[in-house]
XYZ file of C-alpha atoms in Angstrom:
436
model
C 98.867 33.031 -109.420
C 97.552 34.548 -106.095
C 99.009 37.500 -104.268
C 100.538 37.457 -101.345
C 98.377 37.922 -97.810
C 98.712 38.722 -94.236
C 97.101 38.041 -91.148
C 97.429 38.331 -86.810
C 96.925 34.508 -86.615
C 96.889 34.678 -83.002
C 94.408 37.364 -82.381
C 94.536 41.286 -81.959
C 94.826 41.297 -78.000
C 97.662 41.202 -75.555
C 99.262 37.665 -75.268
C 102.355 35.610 -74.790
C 103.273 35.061 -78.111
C 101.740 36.905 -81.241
C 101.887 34.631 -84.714
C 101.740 36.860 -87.779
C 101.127 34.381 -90.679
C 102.186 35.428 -94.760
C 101.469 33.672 -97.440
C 101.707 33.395 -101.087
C 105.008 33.596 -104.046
C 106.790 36.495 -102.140
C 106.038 35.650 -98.635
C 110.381 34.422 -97.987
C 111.178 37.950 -99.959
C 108.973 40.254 -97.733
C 109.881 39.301 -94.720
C 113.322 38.728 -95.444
C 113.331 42.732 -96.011
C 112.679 43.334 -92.495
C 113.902 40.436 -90.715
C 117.833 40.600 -89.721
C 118.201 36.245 -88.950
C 118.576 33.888 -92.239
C 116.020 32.875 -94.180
C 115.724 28.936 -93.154
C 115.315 26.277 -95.146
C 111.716 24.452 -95.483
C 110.557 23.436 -91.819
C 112.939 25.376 -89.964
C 112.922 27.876 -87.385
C 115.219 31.337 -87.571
C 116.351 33.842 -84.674
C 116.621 37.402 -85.274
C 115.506 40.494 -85.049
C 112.366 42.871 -87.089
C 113.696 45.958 -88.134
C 112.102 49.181 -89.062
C 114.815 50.618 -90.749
C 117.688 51.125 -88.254
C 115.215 50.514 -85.025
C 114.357 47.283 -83.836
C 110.509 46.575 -83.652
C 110.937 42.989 -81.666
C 113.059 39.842 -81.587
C 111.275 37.090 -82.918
C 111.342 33.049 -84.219
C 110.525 32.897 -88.176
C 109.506 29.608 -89.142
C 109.619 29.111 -92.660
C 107.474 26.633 -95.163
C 107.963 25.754 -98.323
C 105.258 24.987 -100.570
C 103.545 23.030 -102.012
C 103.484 21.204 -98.975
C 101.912 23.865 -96.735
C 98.927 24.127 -94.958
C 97.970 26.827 -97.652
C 99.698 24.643 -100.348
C 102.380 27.989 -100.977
C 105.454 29.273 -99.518
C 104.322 30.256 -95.934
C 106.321 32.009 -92.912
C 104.536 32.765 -89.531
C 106.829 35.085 -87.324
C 106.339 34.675 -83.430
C 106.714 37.707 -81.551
C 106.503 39.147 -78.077
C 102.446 39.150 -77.779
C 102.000 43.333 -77.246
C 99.169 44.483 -79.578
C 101.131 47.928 -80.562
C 104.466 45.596 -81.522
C 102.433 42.986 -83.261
C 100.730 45.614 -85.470
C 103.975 46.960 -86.051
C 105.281 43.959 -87.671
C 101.880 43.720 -89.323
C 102.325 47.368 -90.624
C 105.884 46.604 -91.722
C 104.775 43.184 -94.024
C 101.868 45.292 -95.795
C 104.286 48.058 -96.627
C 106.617 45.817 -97.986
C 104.040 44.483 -100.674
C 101.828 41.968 -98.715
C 97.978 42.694 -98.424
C 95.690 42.045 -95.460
C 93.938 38.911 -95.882
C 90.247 38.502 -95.763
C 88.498 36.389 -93.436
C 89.188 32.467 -93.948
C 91.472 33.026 -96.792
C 94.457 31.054 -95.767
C 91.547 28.353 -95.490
C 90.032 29.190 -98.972
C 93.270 29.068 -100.748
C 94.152 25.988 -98.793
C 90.613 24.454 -100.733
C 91.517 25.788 -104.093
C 95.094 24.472 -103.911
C 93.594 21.140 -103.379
C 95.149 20.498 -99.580
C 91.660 20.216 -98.226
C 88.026 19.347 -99.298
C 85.246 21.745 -97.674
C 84.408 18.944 -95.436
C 87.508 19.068 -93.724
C 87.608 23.467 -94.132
C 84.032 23.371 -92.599
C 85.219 21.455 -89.529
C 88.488 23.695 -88.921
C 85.293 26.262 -88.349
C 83.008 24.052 -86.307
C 86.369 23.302 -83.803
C 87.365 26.877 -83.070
C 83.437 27.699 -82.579
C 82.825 24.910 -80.713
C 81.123 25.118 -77.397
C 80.987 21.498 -75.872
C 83.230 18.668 -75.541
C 81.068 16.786 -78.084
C 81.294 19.681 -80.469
C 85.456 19.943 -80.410
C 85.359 15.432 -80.772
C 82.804 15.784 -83.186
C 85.171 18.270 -85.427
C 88.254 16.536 -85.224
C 87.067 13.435 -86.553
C 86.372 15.395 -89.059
C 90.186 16.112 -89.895
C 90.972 12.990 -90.431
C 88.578 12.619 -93.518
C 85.773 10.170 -92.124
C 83.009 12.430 -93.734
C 84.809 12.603 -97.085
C 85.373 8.829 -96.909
C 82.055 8.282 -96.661
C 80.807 10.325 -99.105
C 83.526 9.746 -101.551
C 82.482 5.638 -101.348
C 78.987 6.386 -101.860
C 80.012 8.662 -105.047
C 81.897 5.786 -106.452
C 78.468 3.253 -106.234
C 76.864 5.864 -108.474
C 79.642 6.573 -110.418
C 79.908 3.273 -111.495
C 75.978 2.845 -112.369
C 76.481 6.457 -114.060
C 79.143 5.260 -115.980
C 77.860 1.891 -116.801
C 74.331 3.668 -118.316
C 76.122 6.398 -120.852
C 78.348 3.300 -122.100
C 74.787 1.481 -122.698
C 73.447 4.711 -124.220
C 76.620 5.847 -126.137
C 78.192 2.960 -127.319
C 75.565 0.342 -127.633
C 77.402 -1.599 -130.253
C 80.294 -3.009 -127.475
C 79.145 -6.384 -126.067
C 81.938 -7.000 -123.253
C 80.010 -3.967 -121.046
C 77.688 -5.018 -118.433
C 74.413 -4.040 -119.909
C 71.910 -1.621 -117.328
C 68.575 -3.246 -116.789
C 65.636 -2.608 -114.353
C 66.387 -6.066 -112.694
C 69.567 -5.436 -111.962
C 69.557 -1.377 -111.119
C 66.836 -1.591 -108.532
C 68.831 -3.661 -106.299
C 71.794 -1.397 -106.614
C 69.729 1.802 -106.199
C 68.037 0.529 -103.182
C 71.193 -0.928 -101.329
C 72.601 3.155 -101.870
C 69.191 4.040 -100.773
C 69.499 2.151 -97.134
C 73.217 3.055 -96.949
C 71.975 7.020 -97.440
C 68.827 6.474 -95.060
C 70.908 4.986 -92.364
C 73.480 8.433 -92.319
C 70.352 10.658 -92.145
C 68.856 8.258 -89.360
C 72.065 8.514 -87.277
C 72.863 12.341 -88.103
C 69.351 13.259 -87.121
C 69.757 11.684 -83.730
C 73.541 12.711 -83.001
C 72.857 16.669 -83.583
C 71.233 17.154 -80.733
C 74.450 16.511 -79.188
C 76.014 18.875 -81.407
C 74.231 21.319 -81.351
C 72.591 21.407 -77.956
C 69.712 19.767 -76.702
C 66.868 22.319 -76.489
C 65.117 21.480 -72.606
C 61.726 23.239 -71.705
C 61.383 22.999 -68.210
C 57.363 23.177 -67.658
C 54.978 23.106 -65.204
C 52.362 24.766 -63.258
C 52.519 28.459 -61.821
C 55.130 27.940 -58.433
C 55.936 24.339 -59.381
C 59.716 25.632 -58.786
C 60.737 25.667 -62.844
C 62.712 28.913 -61.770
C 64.328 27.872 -58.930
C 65.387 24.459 -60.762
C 66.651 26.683 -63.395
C 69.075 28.507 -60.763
C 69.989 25.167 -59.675
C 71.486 23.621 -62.743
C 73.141 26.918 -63.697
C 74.627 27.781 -60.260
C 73.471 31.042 -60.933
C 70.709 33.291 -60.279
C 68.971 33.464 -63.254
C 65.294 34.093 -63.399
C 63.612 35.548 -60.377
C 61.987 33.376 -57.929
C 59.136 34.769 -55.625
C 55.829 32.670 -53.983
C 53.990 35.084 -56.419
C 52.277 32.323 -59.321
C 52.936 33.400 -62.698
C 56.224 35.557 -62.558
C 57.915 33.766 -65.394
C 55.844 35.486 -68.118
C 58.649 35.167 -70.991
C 60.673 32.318 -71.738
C 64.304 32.399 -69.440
C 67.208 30.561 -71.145
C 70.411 29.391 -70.020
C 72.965 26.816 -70.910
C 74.823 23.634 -69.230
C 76.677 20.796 -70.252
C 76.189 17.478 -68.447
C 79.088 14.409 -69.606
C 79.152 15.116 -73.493
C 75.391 16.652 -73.980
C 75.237 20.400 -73.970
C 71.826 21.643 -72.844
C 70.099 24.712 -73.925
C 67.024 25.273 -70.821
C 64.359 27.379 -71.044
C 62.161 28.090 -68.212
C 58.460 28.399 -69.093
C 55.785 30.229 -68.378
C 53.742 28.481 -65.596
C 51.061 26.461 -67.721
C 47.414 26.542 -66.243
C 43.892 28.291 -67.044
C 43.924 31.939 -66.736
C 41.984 35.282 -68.015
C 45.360 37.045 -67.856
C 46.088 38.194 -71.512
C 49.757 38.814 -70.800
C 50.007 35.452 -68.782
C 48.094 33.632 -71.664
C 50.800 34.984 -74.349
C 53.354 33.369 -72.017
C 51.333 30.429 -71.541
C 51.334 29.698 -75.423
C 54.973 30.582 -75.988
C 55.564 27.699 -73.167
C 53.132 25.319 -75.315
C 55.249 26.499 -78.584
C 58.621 25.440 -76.608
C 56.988 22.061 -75.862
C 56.399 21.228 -79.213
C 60.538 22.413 -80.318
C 61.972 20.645 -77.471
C 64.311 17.906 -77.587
C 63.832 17.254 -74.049
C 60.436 18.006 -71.565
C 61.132 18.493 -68.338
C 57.738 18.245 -66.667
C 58.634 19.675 -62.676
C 55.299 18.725 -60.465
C 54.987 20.145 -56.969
C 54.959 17.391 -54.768
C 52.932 19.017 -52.010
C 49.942 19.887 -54.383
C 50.382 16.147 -56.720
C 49.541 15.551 -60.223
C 46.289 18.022 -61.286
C 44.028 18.401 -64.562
C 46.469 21.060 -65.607
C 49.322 18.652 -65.364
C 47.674 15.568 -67.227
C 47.056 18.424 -70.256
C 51.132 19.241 -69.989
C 51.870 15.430 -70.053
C 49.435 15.558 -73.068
C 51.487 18.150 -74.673
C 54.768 16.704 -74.500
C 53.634 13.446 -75.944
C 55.850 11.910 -78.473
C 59.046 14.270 -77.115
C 61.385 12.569 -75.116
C 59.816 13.539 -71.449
C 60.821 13.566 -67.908
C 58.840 13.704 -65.213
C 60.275 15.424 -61.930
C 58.887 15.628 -58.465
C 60.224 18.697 -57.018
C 60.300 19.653 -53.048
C 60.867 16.083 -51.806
C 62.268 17.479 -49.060
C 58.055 17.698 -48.398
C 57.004 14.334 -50.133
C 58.770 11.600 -51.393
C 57.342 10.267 -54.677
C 58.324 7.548 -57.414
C 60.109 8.620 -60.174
C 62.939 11.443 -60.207
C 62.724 13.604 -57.318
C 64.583 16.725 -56.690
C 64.540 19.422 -54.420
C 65.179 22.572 -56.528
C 64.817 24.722 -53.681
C 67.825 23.299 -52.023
C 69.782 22.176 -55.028
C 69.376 18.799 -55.009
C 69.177 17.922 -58.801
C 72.078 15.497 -58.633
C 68.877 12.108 -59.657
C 67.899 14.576 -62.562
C 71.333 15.406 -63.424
C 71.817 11.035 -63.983
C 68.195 11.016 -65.737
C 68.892 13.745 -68.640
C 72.406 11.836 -69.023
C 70.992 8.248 -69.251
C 68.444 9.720 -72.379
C 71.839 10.152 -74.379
C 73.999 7.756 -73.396
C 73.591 5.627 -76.335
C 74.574 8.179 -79.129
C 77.681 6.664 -80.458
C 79.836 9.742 -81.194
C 82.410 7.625 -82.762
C 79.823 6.043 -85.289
C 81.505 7.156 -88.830
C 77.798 8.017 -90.079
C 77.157 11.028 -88.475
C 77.263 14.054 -90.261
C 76.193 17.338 -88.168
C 76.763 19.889 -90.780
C 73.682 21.590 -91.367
C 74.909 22.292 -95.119
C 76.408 18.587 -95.673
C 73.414 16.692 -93.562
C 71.097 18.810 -96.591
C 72.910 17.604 -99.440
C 72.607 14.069 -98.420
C 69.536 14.451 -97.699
C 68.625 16.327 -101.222
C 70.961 12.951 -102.859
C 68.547 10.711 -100.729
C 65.090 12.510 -102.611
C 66.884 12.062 -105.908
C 67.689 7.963 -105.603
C 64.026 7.524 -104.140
C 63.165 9.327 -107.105
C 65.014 6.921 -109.465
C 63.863 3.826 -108.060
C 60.451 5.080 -107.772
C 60.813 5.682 -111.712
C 62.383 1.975 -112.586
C 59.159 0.444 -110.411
C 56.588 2.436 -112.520
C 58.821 0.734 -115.704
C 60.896 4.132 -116.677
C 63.621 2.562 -118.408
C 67.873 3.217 -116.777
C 68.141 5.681 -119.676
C 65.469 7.803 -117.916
C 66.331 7.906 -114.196
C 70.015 8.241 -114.825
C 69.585 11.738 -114.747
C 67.628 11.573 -110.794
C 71.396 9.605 -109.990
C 73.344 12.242 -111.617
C 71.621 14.714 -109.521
C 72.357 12.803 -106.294
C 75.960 12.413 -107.206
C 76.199 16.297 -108.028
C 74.953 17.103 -104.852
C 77.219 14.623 -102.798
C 79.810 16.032 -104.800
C 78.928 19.649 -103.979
C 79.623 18.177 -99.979
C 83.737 17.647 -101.084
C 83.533 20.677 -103.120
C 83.569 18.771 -106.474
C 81.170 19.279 -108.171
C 82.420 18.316 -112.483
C 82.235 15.502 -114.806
C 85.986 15.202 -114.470
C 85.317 12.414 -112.304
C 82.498 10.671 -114.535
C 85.146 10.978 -117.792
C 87.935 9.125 -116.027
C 85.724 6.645 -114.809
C 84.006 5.653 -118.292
C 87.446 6.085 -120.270
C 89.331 3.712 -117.703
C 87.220 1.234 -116.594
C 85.948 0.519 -120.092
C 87.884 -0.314 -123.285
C 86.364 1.982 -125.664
C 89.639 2.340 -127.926
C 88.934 -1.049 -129.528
């Protein structure tokens, strides 16, 4: 039986309307002490008043929940107040004296998890939304809520259960002939159709978080090529300093910028080119180093000066990253290919060029798992099924690589928070008649 908890759901600062959520077996009997309106039935909301003794604190709506069937999965009340910090901490005060304690952070959430309302799929994404920093991020999230992930994983735990299943029934109880009996002919097939199911959510995950998470753009170039400037453009902001002096970005400059759904984390380089500098050398590696990270190269060329020796080496670089390559100052020469004019913020033909390299991530495609913790899991499941066919091909026998799919289903499990043979026992003891 948990306590009961407390908590400023709205935040600590001045506001509208303050929500101060309790929770647990006494939250109706604590704030009933304080509260002069009725105590409402479940789903209802209450007018009245918050008394500190004989002096009113604040006049407030109580709504009232009664669990199980509660976010938290326990009786619940969240009382909306006038939104002053010294009020709302008031009420706050007057809760905890009355027998409540503060909660920690994400404990609604946790309990919420233990009580069964949601997997950690579903608690993860709650996270992800109210961090979320891009349109793609808050989509992303709340297609989480409505169990996508889980339904994925949960149908891939049921192909494994079955072969799990299926193989301790051969091992256990060999003498029953109406179960299926496990062979290499037909396990392989099985264990390599979850195997291409698996490798296709990795495939699509690994090319949807850049979306997520932000696409990380190094914009390099020569010394003066106009990286800073272009920089300033796409931010609207004055970010690094721009002078006719080559070789003044000597540390990597970062900003951020979303364009449609994509995010974009830029970093202006260091100017890339021979040099006996040893500061401007240290720069000139980091800029190499960003190259190779990069999810995008921007590659600006001066359009004046034209392609040099210095810029076929940065093309060189950026080989096998997806690459642009930008003309800047066309208001001096026109050239093929994207052209800008950082100077006088005219990026709008880049702007259309970093959107069309992500236009075909389908962020509605039911595969794509961006959580760095889930996407590992799957991934660690993925190692484990390789592993088992890899064993049936050099003639291990089903009794042997069981346990590499018992590992995989533990750690797809471990996505849902799950992770017990509860699962495995129902699934032998119903789907099989062992009570003959």
């Amino acid at each position: 039986m948990y306590d009961t908890i407390t908590a400023i759901s709205s935040g600590n600062v001045n506001q509208a309307i303050s929500i101060i959520r309790v929770s647990g077996p006494e939250a109706f009997e604590i704030v009933s002490k304080i509260f002069t309106g009725k105590v409402g039935k479940d789903k209802t909301l209450t007018f009245g008043k918050i008394m500190d003794q004989k002096e009113v604190v604040d006049e407030v709506l109580v709504a009232w929940f009664k669990g199980p069937n509660t976010f938290v999965g326990e009786d619940t009340v969240e009382i909306n107040a006038h939104g002053g910090v010294v009020n709302t901490n008031k009420i706050l005060g007057l809760i905890l004296a009355n027998g409540a304690r503060i909660a920690e952070n994400g404990e609604f959430s946790r309990r919420s998890f233990m009580n069964g309302k949601m997997d950690l799929v579903k608690a993860e994404a709650i996270n992800d939304l109210i961090h979320a920093k891009s349109e793609a991020q808050t989509k992303l999230s709340v297609k989480k809520f409505d169990g996508r992930t889980s339904k994925l994983i949960e149908g891939l735990k049921k192909k494994m259960l079955n072969i799990i299943a299926t193989c301790e029934v051969n091992i256990d109880y060999p003498e029953y002939d109406d179960v299926e009996q496990l062979t290499t002919e037909n396990l392989l097939p099985a264990l390599k159709e979850i195997e291409k199911e698996i490798t296709n959510v990795v495939n699509v995950s690994n090319s949807s978080r850049a979306i997520y998470e932000g696409v990380s753009v190094a914009i390099v170039g020569k010394p003066n090529a106009g990286k800073s400037s272009l920089l300033n453009a796409l931010l609207q902001e004055e970010k690094a300093i721009v002078t006719d002096i080559p070789g003044t970005t000597r540390d990597i400059v970062e900003g951020t910028l979303q364009i449609g759904q994509v995010l974009l984390k830029l970093k202006d380089t260091a100017g890339i080119h021979n040099t006996e500098d040893k500061v401007e050398k240290m720069g000139i590696e980091k800029s190499i180093t960003e190259i190779s990270n990069a999810d995008l190269v921007i590659h600006l060329i001066d359009s004046k000066i034209g392609e040099t020796k210095d810029d076929e080496e940065i093309e060189a670089a950026s080989k096998g990253r997806p690459y642009l390559k930008v003309w800047n100052k066309n208001d001096l020469a026109k050239r093929e290919g994207i052209s800008i004019s950082a100077k006088e913020n005219k990026v709008t033909e880049l702007f259309n060029a970093i959107e069309d390299k992500f236009k075909d991530i389908d962020l509605n495609d039911e595969r794509i798992v961006y959580n760095t913790r889930q996407l590992s899991l799957i991934k660690a499941a993925l190692i484990s099924i390789q592993d088992a066919i890899n064993g049936l091909e050099m003639q291990l026998g089903p009794d042997t690589v069981i346990i590499d799919i018992q590992k995989a289903w533990d750690d797809l499990a471990n996505i849902l928070g799950k992770a017990d043979q509860e699962d495995l026992l129902d699934s032998m003891f119903k789907n099989f008649c062992l009570g003959k």
